[in-house]
Coordinates of C-alpha atoms in Angstrom, one line a residue:
X6 CA -3.0 20.9 -13.9
X7 CA 0.5 21.4 -12.2
X8 CA 0.8 18.0 -10.6
X9 CA 4.4 18.4 -9.9
X10 CA 4.8 21.1 -7.0
X11 CA 2.7 19.9 -4.1
X12 CA 4.3 22.7 -1.8
X13 CA 4.6 21.9 1.8
X14 CA 1.5 23.3 3.7
X15 CA 3.3 24.3 6.7
X16 CA 4.6 28.0 7.0
X17 CA 8.1 27.4 8.2
X18 CA 9.7 30.7 7.1
X19 CA 11.1 31.3 10.6
X20 CA 13.1 28.1 10.3
X21 CA 14.3 28.7 6.8
X22 CA 17.9 29.2 7.6
X23 CA 18.1 25.6 9.4
X24 CA 15.6 24.0 6.9
X25 CA 18.2 22.2 4.8
X26 CA 19.8 20.4 7.8
X27 CA 16.5 19.7 9.4
X28 CA 15.0 18.4 6.5
X29 CA 17.8 15.9 5.9
X30 CA 17.8 14.9 9.5
X31 CA 13.9 14.2 9.3
X32 CA 14.3 12.0 6.2
X33 CA 17.1 9.9 8.0
X34 CA 15.3 9.8 11.3
X35 CA 12.0 8.7 9.5
X36 CA 13.8 5.6 8.4
X37 CA 16.4 4.9 11.3
X38 CA 13.9 5.3 14.1
X39 CA 11.8 2.1 13.6
X40 CA 15.0 0.2 12.7
X41 CA 16.7 1.1 15.7
X42 CA 13.7 0.3 17.7
X43 CA 13.3 -3.1 15.9
X44 CA 17.1 -3.8 17.1
X45 CA 16.5 -2.6 20.6
X46 CA 13.3 -4.8 20.8
X47 CA 15.6 -7.9 21.4
X48 CA 16.1 -6.2 24.8
X49 CA 13.2 -7.4 27.1
X50 CA 12.8 -3.9 28.8
X51 CA 12.5 -2.0 25.5
X52 CA 10.2 -4.7 24.2
X53 CA 7.9 -4.2 27.1
X54 CA 7.8 -0.4 26.4
X55 CA 7.2 -0.6 22.7
X56 CA 3.5 -0.7 22.9
X57 CA 3.4 2.7 24.3
X58 CA 5.7 3.9 21.6
X59 CA 4.5 2.8 18.3
X60 CA 2.0 5.7 17.8
X61 CA 5.1 8.0 18.0
X62 CA 7.5 6.2 15.8
X63 CA 6.1 7.5 12.4
X64 CA 6.0 11.1 13.6
X65 CA 9.2 12.1 11.8
X66 CA 8.3 10.6 8.6
X67 CA 4.8 12.6 8.8
X68 CA 6.7 15.9 9.6
X69 CA 9.0 15.1 6.6
X70 CA 6.1 14.7 4.4
X71 CA 4.8 18.0 5.5
X72 CA 7.8 20.0 5.8
X73 CA 10.7 18.8 3.6
X74 CA 10.8 20.9 0.3
X75 CA 9.9 19.0 -2.7
X76 CA 12.8 17.9 -4.8
X77 CA 15.4 18.1 -1.9
X78 CA 18.1 15.4 -2.4
X79 CA 20.8 14.3 0.2
X80 CA 23.7 12.1 0.0
X81 CA 23.8 10.0 3.1
X82 CA 26.8 7.9 2.4
X83 CA 29.3 8.5 -0.5
X84 CA 30.7 6.1 -3.0
X85 CA 31.2 3.1 -3.1
X86 CA 28.4 2.6 -0.7
X87 CA 26.3 5.4 -2.0
X88 CA 23.0 6.0 -0.3
X89 CA 20.9 8.9 -1.4
X90 CA 17.6 10.2 0.0
X91 CA 15.2 12.6 -2.0
X92 CA 11.4 13.6 -1.6
X93 CA 9.2 14.4 -4.5
X94 CA 5.5 15.1 -4.7
X95 CA 4.5 11.5 -5.3
X96 CA 6.9 10.3 -2.6
X97 CA 5.4 13.0 -0.1
X98 CA 1.8 12.1 -0.6
X99 CA 2.5 8.3 0.0
X100 CA 5.0 9.0 2.9
X101 CA 2.4 11.1 4.5
X102 CA -0.5 8.8 4.1
X103 CA 1.7 5.9 5.1
X104 CA 2.7 7.6 8.4
X105 CA -0.8 8.5 9.4
X106 CA -2.0 4.8 8.8
X107 CA 1.0 3.4 10.8
X108 CA 0.2 5.8 13.7
X109 CA -3.6 4.9 13.9
X110 CA -3.0 1.0 13.0
X111 CA -0.1 0.9 15.5
X112 CA -2.3 2.3 18.4
X113 CA -5.1 -0.1 17.2
X114 CA -2.7 -3.0 17.1
X115 CA -1.6 -2.8 20.5
X116 CA -5.1 -2.8 22.0
X117 CA -6.2 -5.5 19.7
X118 CA -3.3 -7.9 20.4
X119 CA -3.1 -6.9 24.0
X120 CA -3.5 -10.6 25.1
X121 CA -1.7 -12.4 22.3
X122 CA 1.5 -14.0 23.7
X123 CA 3.1 -13.4 20.2
X124 CA 2.6 -9.6 20.4
X125 CA 6.4 -9.0 20.7
X126 CA 7.0 -10.8 17.5
X127 CA 4.4 -8.7 15.8
X128 CA 5.8 -5.6 16.9
X129 CA 9.5 -6.4 15.6
X130 CA 7.8 -7.3 12.1
X131 CA 5.6 -4.2 12.3
X132 CA 8.6 -1.8 12.9
X133 CA 10.6 -3.6 10.1
X134 CA 7.9 -3.3 7.6
X135 CA 7.3 0.3 8.6
X136 CA 11.1 1.1 8.2
X137 CA 11.0 -0.5 4.7
X138 CA 7.8 1.3 3.6
X139 CA 9.1 4.8 4.6
X140 CA 12.4 3.8 2.9
X141 CA 10.8 3.0 -0.5
X142 CA 9.2 6.5 -0.7
X143 CA 12.5 8.4 0.3
X144 CA 15.5 6.5 -1.4
X145 CA 16.7 8.0 -4.5
X146 CA 19.4 5.5 -6.1
X147 CA 19.0 2.1 -7.5
X148 CA 20.6 0.0 -4.9
X149 CA 19.1 1.6 -2.0
X150 CA 15.6 1.2 -3.4
X151 CA 16.2 -2.5 -3.9
X152 CA 17.3 -2.9 -0.3
X153 CA 14.4 -0.8 1.0
X154 CA 11.9 -2.9 -1.3
X155 CA 13.4 -6.1 0.0
X156 CA 13.0 -5.0 3.5
X157 CA 9.3 -4.0 3.4
X158 CA 8.5 -7.1 1.3
X159 CA 10.1 -9.6 3.4
X160 CA 9.2 -8.0 6.6
X161 CA 5.4 -8.2 5.6
X162 CA 5.7 -12.0 5.8
X163 CA 5.5 -11.7 9.6
X164 CA 2.3 -9.7 9.4
X165 CA 0.8 -12.1 7.1
X166 CA 1.6 -15.2 9.0
X167 CA 1.4 -14.1 12.4
X168 CA -1.4 -16.2 13.8
X169 CA 0.5 -19.4 12.9
X170 CA -2.6 -21.3 11.8
X171 CA -2.4 -23.8 8.8
X172 CA -4.3 -21.1 6.7
X173 CA -1.6 -18.4 7.8
X174 CA 1.3 -20.6 7.1
X175 CA -0.1 -21.4 3.7
X176 CA -0.7 -17.8 3.0
X177 CA 2.7 -16.8 4.4
X178 CA 4.4 -19.3 2.4
X179 CA 2.8 -18.4 -0.8
X180 CA 3.6 -14.8 -0.2
X181 CA 7.2 -15.4 0.5
X182 CA 7.6 -17.5 -2.5
X183 CA 6.1 -14.8 -4.9
X184 CA 8.2 -12.2 -3.0
X185 CA 11.4 -14.1 -3.8
X186 CA 10.1 -14.3 -7.4
X187 CA 9.6 -10.6 -7.6
X188 CA 12.9 -9.7 -6.0
X189 CA 14.4 -11.7 -8.7
X190 CA 12.7 -10.1 -11.6
X191 CA 13.5 -6.7 -10.1
X192 CA 17.3 -7.3 -9.5
X193 CA 17.6 -8.4 -13.0
X194 CA 15.9 -5.3 -14.3
X195 CA 17.9 -3.1 -12.1
X196 CA 21.3 -4.4 -13.2
X197 CA 20.4 -3.9 -16.9
X198 CA 19.1 -0.5 -16.1
X199 CA 22.1 0.5 -14.4
X200 CA 24.5 -1.0 -17.0
X201 CA 24.0 2.1 -19.3
X202 CA 24.9 4.8 -16.5
X203 CA 28.3 5.8 -15.7
X204 CA 28.0 5.2 -12.0
X205 CA 27.7 1.8 -10.5
X206 CA 24.7 2.7 -8.4
X207 CA 23.1 5.5 -10.4
X208 CA 20.3 7.8 -9.1
X209 CA 17.0 6.4 -10.2
X210 CA 16.0 9.4 -12.2
X211 CA 19.4 9.4 -14.2
X212 CA 19.0 5.5 -14.9
X213 CA 15.2 6.0 -16.1
X214 CA 16.2 9.0 -18.3
X215 CA 18.6 6.6 -20.4
X216 CA 15.8 3.9 -20.6
X217 CA 14.1 5.0 -23.8
X218 CA 17.2 4.8 -25.6
X219 CA 18.6 1.8 -23.9
X220 CA 19.4 -1.5 -25.9
X221 CA 17.9 -3.3 -22.8
X222 CA 14.6 -1.3 -22.9
X223 CA 12.4 -4.1 -23.7
X224 CA 13.6 -6.7 -21.1
X225 CA 13.8 -4.0 -18.5
X226 CA 10.4 -2.8 -19.0
X227 CA 9.0 -6.4 -19.0
X228 CA 10.8 -7.1 -15.7
X229 CA 10.0 -3.9 -14.0
X230 CA 6.3 -4.2 -14.9
X231 CA 6.0 -7.8 -13.8
X232 CA 8.1 -7.2 -10.6
X233 CA 6.0 -4.1 -9.4
X234 CA 2.6 -5.3 -10.5
X235 CA 3.1 -8.6 -8.5
X236 CA 3.3 -6.4 -5.4
X237 CA 0.4 -4.2 -6.4
X238 CA -1.6 -7.4 -7.0
X239 CA -2.7 -7.1 -10.5
X240 CA -4.4 -10.1 -12.2
X241 CA -2.9 -12.9 -12.4
X242 CA -0.2 -12.0 -9.8
X243 CA -2.8 -11.1 -7.2
X244 CA -3.2 -14.5 -5.5
X245 CA -1.3 -13.8 -2.6
X246 CA -3.3 -10.8 -1.5
X247 CA -6.8 -12.3 -0.7
X248 CA -5.0 -15.3 1.0
X249 CA -2.8 -13.0 3.1
X250 CA -5.3 -10.5 4.0
X251 CA -7.9 -13.0 5.2
X252 CA -5.6 -14.6 7.7
X253 CA -3.6 -11.7 8.9
X254 CA -4.7 -9.9 12.2
X255 CA -6.9 -6.7 11.4
X256 CA -4.1 -4.3 11.8
X257 CA -1.8 -6.4 9.7
X258 CA -4.4 -6.6 7.0
X259 CA -4.7 -2.9 7.3
X260 CA -1.1 -2.1 6.6
X261 CA -0.7 -4.9 4.1
X262 CA -3.6 -3.5 1.9
X263 CA -2.9 0.1 2.6
X264 CA 0.8 0.4 2.6
X265 CA 2.9 -2.7 1.6
X266 CA 1.1 -2.8 -2.0
X267 CA 2.0 0.8 -2.3
X268 CA 5.6 -0.2 -2.5
X269 CA 4.7 -1.6 -6.1
X270 CA 3.0 1.8 -6.8
X271 CA 6.0 3.7 -5.9
X272 CA 8.1 1.4 -7.9
X273 CA 6.2 2.1 -11.1
X274 CA 6.3 5.8 -10.3
X275 CA 10.1 5.7 -9.9
X276 CA 11.1 3.4 -12.6
X277 CA 8.7 4.2 -15.5
X278 CA 9.6 7.5 -17.4
X279 CA 7.1 10.3 -16.9
X280 CA 6.3 12.7 -19.9
X281 CA 7.9 10.4 -22.4
X282 CA 5.2 8.5 -24.5
X283 CA 5.5 4.7 -24.5
X284 CA 2.2 3.8 -26.3
X285 CA 2.6 0.0 -26.4
X286 CA 3.8 -0.2 -22.9
X287 CA 1.3 2.2 -21.5
X288 CA -1.5 0.5 -23.3
X289 CA -0.7 -2.9 -21.9
X290 CA -0.5 -1.6 -18.4
X291 CA -3.7 0.3 -18.8
X292 CA -5.4 -2.8 -20.2
X293 CA -4.2 -4.9 -17.4
X294 CA -5.3 -2.5 -14.9
X295 CA -8.7 -2.2 -16.3
X296 CA -9.2 -6.1 -16.4
X297 CA -8.0 -6.2 -12.8
X298 CA -10.4 -3.6 -11.6
X299 CA -13.4 -5.6 -12.9
X300 CA -12.0 -9.0 -11.9
X301 CA -11.5 -7.9 -8.4
X302 CA -15.1 -6.7 -8.0
X303 CA -16.5 -9.9 -9.6
X304 CA -14.6 -12.3 -7.4
X305 CA -15.0 -10.0 -4.3
X306 CA -18.7 -9.9 -4.5
X307 CA -19.0 -13.7 -4.0
X308 CA -16.9 -13.4 -0.6
X309 CA -18.6 -14.2 2.7
X310 CA -16.2 -12.5 5.0
X311 CA -15.5 -8.6 4.9
X312 CA -11.8 -8.9 5.1
X313 CA -11.8 -11.1 1.9
X314 CA -14.2 -8.8 0.2
X315 CA -11.9 -5.8 1.2
X316 CA -8.8 -7.8 -0.1
X317 CA -10.5 -8.2 -3.5
X318 CA -11.5 -4.4 -3.5
X319 CA -7.7 -3.7 -3.0
X320 CA -7.0 -5.9 -6.2
X321 CA -9.6 -3.9 -8.0
X322 CA -8.4 -0.4 -6.8
X323 CA -4.8 -1.1 -7.7
X324 CA -6.1 -2.1 -11.2
X325 CA -7.5 1.4 -11.2
X326 CA -4.1 3.0 -10.3
X327 CA -2.4 0.9 -12.9
X328 CA -4.8 1.9 -15.5
X329 CA -4.2 5.5 -14.7
X330 CA -0.4 5.3 -14.7
X331 CA -0.6 3.2 -18.0
X332 CA -2.8 5.9 -19.6
X333 CA -0.4 8.5 -18.5
X334 CA 2.7 6.6 -19.8
X335 CA 0.9 5.8 -23.0
X336 CA 0.4 9.4 -23.7
X337 CA 3.4 11.0 -22.0
X338 CA 1.1 13.1 -19.7
X339 CA 2.8 15.5 -17.4
X340 CA 1.7 15.2 -13.8
X341 CA 0.2 11.6 -14.1
X342 CA 2.5 10.2 -11.3
X343 CA 1.4 12.9 -8.6
X344 CA -2.3 12.4 -9.4
X345 CA -1.8 8.5 -9.2
X346 CA 0.1 9.0 -5.9
X347 CA -3.0 11.0 -4.7
X348 CA -5.3 8.4 -5.7
X349 CA -3.1 5.6 -4.1
X350 CA -2.9 7.7 -0.7
X351 CA -6.6 8.1 -0.8
X352 CA -7.0 4.3 -1.1
X353 CA -4.3 3.8 1.5
X354 CA -6.2 5.6 4.1
X355 CA -9.8 4.5 3.2
X356 CA -8.8 0.8 3.0
X357 CA -7.0 1.1 6.2
X358 CA -9.9 2.4 8.0
X359 CA -12.2 -0.1 6.4
X360 CA -10.2 -3.0 7.8
X361 CA -10.0 -1.5 11.2
X362 CA -13.7 -1.1 11.1
X363 CA -14.1 -4.9 10.6
X364 CA -12.1 -5.5 13.9
X365 CA -14.5 -3.1 15.6
X366 CA -17.6 -4.8 14.4
X367 CA -16.3 -8.3 15.3
X368 CA -15.9 -7.1 18.8
X369 CA -19.3 -5.5 19.0
X370 CA -22.8 -6.6 19.7
X371 CA -24.9 -7.1 16.6
X372 CA -26.8 -4.0 17.2
X373 CA -23.5 -1.9 17.5
X374 CA -22.1 -3.8 14.4
X375 CA -24.9 -2.2 12.3
X376 CA -23.5 1.3 13.6
X377 CA -20.1 0.3 12.6
X378 CA -21.4 -0.8 9.3
X379 CA -23.0 2.6 8.5
X380 CA -19.5 4.2 9.0
X381 CA -18.0 1.5 6.8
X382 CA -20.5 2.1 4.2
X383 CA -19.6 5.9 4.1
X384 CA -15.9 4.9 3.7
X385 CA -16.9 2.5 0.8
X386 CA -19.0 5.0 -0.9
X387 CA -16.1 7.5 -0.7
X388 CA -13.8 5.0 -2.2
X389 CA -16.4 4.4 -5.1
X390 CA -16.4 8.4 -5.6
X391 CA -19.6 9.3 -4.1
X392 CA -19.9 13.2 -4.7
X393 CA -19.1 15.5 -1.8
X394 CA -16.7 12.9 -0.3
X395 CA -13.0 12.9 -0.3
X396 CA -13.0 9.9 -2.5
X397 CA -14.8 11.9 -5.1
X398 CA -11.9 14.5 -5.1
X399 CA -9.4 11.7 -6.0
X400 CA -11.7 10.3 -8.6
X401 CA -12.1 13.8 -10.2
X402 CA -8.2 14.0 -10.3
X403 CA -7.7 10.8 -12.3
X404 CA -10.2 11.9 -14.9
X405 CA -7.8 14.7 -15.6
X406 CA -5.4 11.9 -16.8
X407 CA -8.1 9.5 -18.4
X408 CA -10.8 11.9 -19.4
X409 CA -12.6 10.4 -22.4
X410 CA -12.5 7.4 -24.7
X411 CA -12.7 3.7 -24.0
X412 CA -10.4 3.7 -21.0
X413 CA -12.1 6.8 -19.4
X414 CA -15.6 5.1 -20.0
X415 CA -14.3 1.8 -18.3
X416 CA -12.8 3.6 -15.4
X417 CA -15.9 5.5 -14.8
X418 CA -18.0 2.3 -14.9
X419 CA -15.6 0.7 -12.5
X420 CA -17.0 2.9 -10.0
X421 CA -20.4 1.2 -10.2
X422 CA -18.7 -2.1 -9.6
X423 CA -16.7 -0.7 -6.7
X424 CA -20.0 0.6 -5.2
X425 CA -21.6 -2.8 -5.5
X426 CA -18.6 -4.6 -3.8
X427 CA -18.6 -1.9 -1.0
X428 CA -22.2 -2.4 -0.5
X429 CA -21.7 -6.1 -0.1
X430 CA -18.7 -5.2 2.3
X431 CA -20.9 -3.0 4.6
X432 CA -23.5 -5.8 4.8
X433 CA -20.8 -8.3 5.8
X434 CA -19.7 -6.0 8.4
X435 CA -23.1 -5.4 9.8
X436 CA -23.4 -9.3 10.1
X437 CA -20.1 -9.8 11.9
X438 CA -21.1 -8.6 15.3
X439 CA -21.0 -11.2 18.1
X440 CA -21.4 -9.7 21.6
X441 CA -19.7 -7.5 23.9
X442 CA -18.4 -3.9 23.6
X443 CA -15.3 -3.0 21.7
X444 CA -12.6 -1.4 23.7
X445 CA -11.8 2.3 23.2
X446 CA -8.3 1.3 22.2
X447 CA -9.6 0.0 18.8
X448 CA -12.5 2.3 18.5
X449 CA -10.7 5.7 18.8
X450 CA -8.0 5.0 16.1
X451 CA -10.4 3.4 13.9
X452 CA -12.5 6.6 14.0
X453 CA -9.6 8.8 13.8
X454 CA -8.4 7.3 10.5
X455 CA -11.8 7.2 9.2
X456 CA -12.1 11.0 9.6
X457 CA -8.6 11.5 8.1
X458 CA -9.7 9.5 5.1
X459 CA -12.8 11.3 4.4
X460 CA -11.3 14.8 5.0
X461 CA -7.6 14.8 3.6
X462 CA -8.3 14.6 -0.2
X463 CA -10.0 18.0 0.0
X464 CA -6.8 19.6 1.5
X465 CA -4.6 17.9 -1.3
X466 CA -6.8 18.5 -4.3
X467 CA -5.7 21.9 -5.5
X468 CA -1.9 21.2 -4.5
X469 CA -2.0 18.2 -6.8
X470 CA -4.1 19.3 -9.7
X471 CA -3.6 23.2 -9.6
X472 CA -7.4 23.3 -9.9
X473 CA -9.7 24.9 -7.0
X474 CA -11.7 22.3 -5.1
X475 CA -14.8 23.9 -6.3
X476 CA -14.0 22.4 -9.7
X477 CA -15.3 19.1 -8.3
X478 CA -18.6 20.6 -7.2
X479 CA -19.8 21.9 -10.6
X480 CA -23.5 20.4 -11.5
X481 CA -21.6 18.5 -14.4
X482 CA -18.9 17.0 -12.1
X483 CA -21.4 16.1 -9.5
X484 CA -23.6 14.3 -12.1
X485 CA -20.6 12.4 -13.6
X486 CA -19.6 11.3 -10.3
X487 CA -23.2 10.4 -9.1
X488 CA -24.5 8.2 -11.6
X489 CA -22.0 5.4 -11.4
X490 CA -22.6 5.3 -7.7
X491 CA -26.3 5.3 -8.1
X492 CA -25.9 2.5 -10.6
X493 CA -24.0 0.4 -8.1
X494 CA -26.5 1.1 -5.4
X495 CA -29.3 0.1 -7.6
X496 CA -27.6 -3.2 -8.5
X497 CA -27.0 -3.8 -4.8
X498 CA -30.6 -3.2 -4.0
X499 CA -31.7 -5.4 -6.8
X500 CA -29.4 -8.3 -5.7
X501 CA -30.6 -7.9 -2.1
X502 CA -34.2 -8.3 -3.0
X503 CA -33.6 -11.3 -5.3
X504 CA -30.3 -12.6 -4.7
X505 CA -28.9 -15.3 -7.1
X506 CA -27.3 -18.4 -5.8
X507 CA -23.7 -17.8 -5.8
X508 CA -20.8 -20.0 -4.6
X509 CA -18.0 -18.2 -2.8
X510 CA -14.7 -18.1 -5.0
X511 CA -12.1 -19.5 -2.6
X512 CA -9.6 -17.0 -1.6
X513 CA -6.7 -17.3 -4.1
X514 CA -9.2 -18.1 -6.9
X515 CA -7.0 -19.2 -9.9
X516 CA -4.7 -21.2 -7.7
X517 CA -7.7 -23.3 -7.0
X518 CA -8.8 -23.2 -10.6
X519 CA -5.2 -24.2 -11.8
X520 CA -5.2 -27.5 -9.6
X521 CA -3.2 -29.4 -12.2
X522 CA -0.3 -27.0 -11.5
X523 CA -0.2 -28.1 -7.9
X524 CA 2.8 -30.2 -8.0
X525 CA 4.7 -27.6 -9.8
X526 CA 3.5 -25.0 -7.2
X527 CA 4.5 -27.3 -4.3
X528 CA 7.9 -27.8 -5.7
X529 CA 8.5 -23.9 -6.1
X530 CA 7.3 -23.2 -2.8
X531 CA 9.1 -26.1 -1.0
X532 CA 11.9 -23.9 0.1
X533 CA 9.6 -21.4 1.6
X534 CA 7.5 -24.0 3.5
X535 CA 10.7 -25.4 4.9
X536 CA 11.9 -21.9 6.0
X537 CA 8.6 -21.4 7.6
X538 CA 9.3 -23.5 10.4
X539 CA 12.5 -21.5 11.4
X540 CA 10.7 -17.9 10.4
X541 CA 7.9 -18.6 13.0
X542 CA 10.2 -18.4 15.8
X543 CA 10.3 -14.6 15.9
X544 CA 13.8 -14.0 17.4
X545 CA 15.4 -16.0 14.6
X546 CA 13.3 -14.2 12.2
X547 CA 14.0 -10.9 13.7
X548 CA 17.6 -11.5 13.6
X549 CA 17.7 -12.6 9.9
X550 CA 15.6 -9.5 8.8
X551 CA 17.8 -7.3 11.0
X552 CA 20.9 -8.6 9.3
X553 CA 19.3 -7.6 6.0
X554 CA 18.7 -4.1 7.2
X555 CA 22.0 -3.9 9.1
X556 CA 23.9 -2.0 6.4
X557 CA 21.0 0.5 5.9
X558 CA 20.6 1.0 9.7
X559 CA 24.3 1.5 10.3
X560 CA 24.6 4.0 7.4
X561 CA 21.6 6.0 8.6
X562 CA 22.8 5.9 12.2
X563 CA 26.2 7.1 11.3
X564 CA 24.9 9.7 9.2
X565 CA 22.7 11.0 12.0
X566 CA 25.4 11.6 14.4
X567 CA 27.0 14.9 15.0
X568 CA 30.3 15.5 13.4

């Protein structure tokens, strides 16, 4: 397995002399374009034109993911305000997947929210979150990563709290409070991580290379793991995810689940050393991931709304990603991070398409909702690893990292749980139809994203693993992929025939179970709740977040100017 090279699939030999400059410009524009448009959205004329532009804004990021040579690094701004961009194989996979999701979900969002008076506010939050999500996949120095991570994290608040209902404000406040906690953990980790380097703002790879021998190794690893698994939604730090996903508008849920949580994934891939065995730390991450994978399924199956079921599915799937990363770190397996990125990118597209399908079904008649549920079920089976689907290719790839033993067996069995939960999700989609015909503006992007999600893993498999795609089609591989899915479908049929009485676990689950901590929780979130009244007025919120992004935007814009 190569796992490291992931060569660009485009033949750009005719442009080879200009490639370095073109590649650098693409990386800069990928981040700068949504930021500049977010600034420009303060002008009414630009704001009115934005709905027609959103589909095109992620194009530079998509082209960069396809065409920029892996390993290319560029210094955008020198010391003392060093800002460096680079693109490696994991970053390219996640950047490409994110750009496709932003394009399709952005088109969907403008049709879905066409009558929403708060649509301009949504567009600003959307652009800021997009800029931050592209930046976390591209930045290469410690300080810039923190700035990009803060941008995507805080901007996503506006997507979660957009509807301005009491439930949305509660979810947004909780998300904001946990985001502040995560940022505090990470900035402490980054300061200690950079303390051993000669530069005040070192390259991430240089700082991480010093980590195994650092006197701060233990506290840095604790803080890094806590900070990033909070964003990924691993138990017990997952509580924000079901609450936020269930109240956000459908396209907002799609990018929260598909893209925003991947900021935590890329954080682990950037700040954990690859190829250096860390047995204890890797085992802890793997164990936490496996527990989360099963916990998400167990709670998700009780849900009565398809968006909440999908939210707990994301909790479960991020547990799988964490388990793979942990197993690779535990053994020092080369290629782990690229394989984990492939699985995360596959989840990104599938989960985005499944959320968009919910919106299509909710705008459909009951009869049409069953047709949507059929497509949703196919996407769910791909996520579970049904042979001959794109998801099966991603499942096969992670088995190269965790092939046998207890962890490998538990990962395989988790596919049965995913199948069970996806069957539940498809049934809920089928029941969500009301009346009417969904507009083409939501149907077409949802279908386009579904097709991409089902097909792209086939195209990426060989580049990531170094194996031909046919390796996943041997009788042995097909059987290993089929039996967990068959087991899950059998369990779903049994439960449909004789369903036990189940009470729905409220979204946020352990927050409700730990009611005695309510006073403490209210005290912690008091500041966030107070800030919510101001943040809900989008021009103020936009200005505040644009101020956070100002240094980044100014640096990128200056760098893009001709000399």
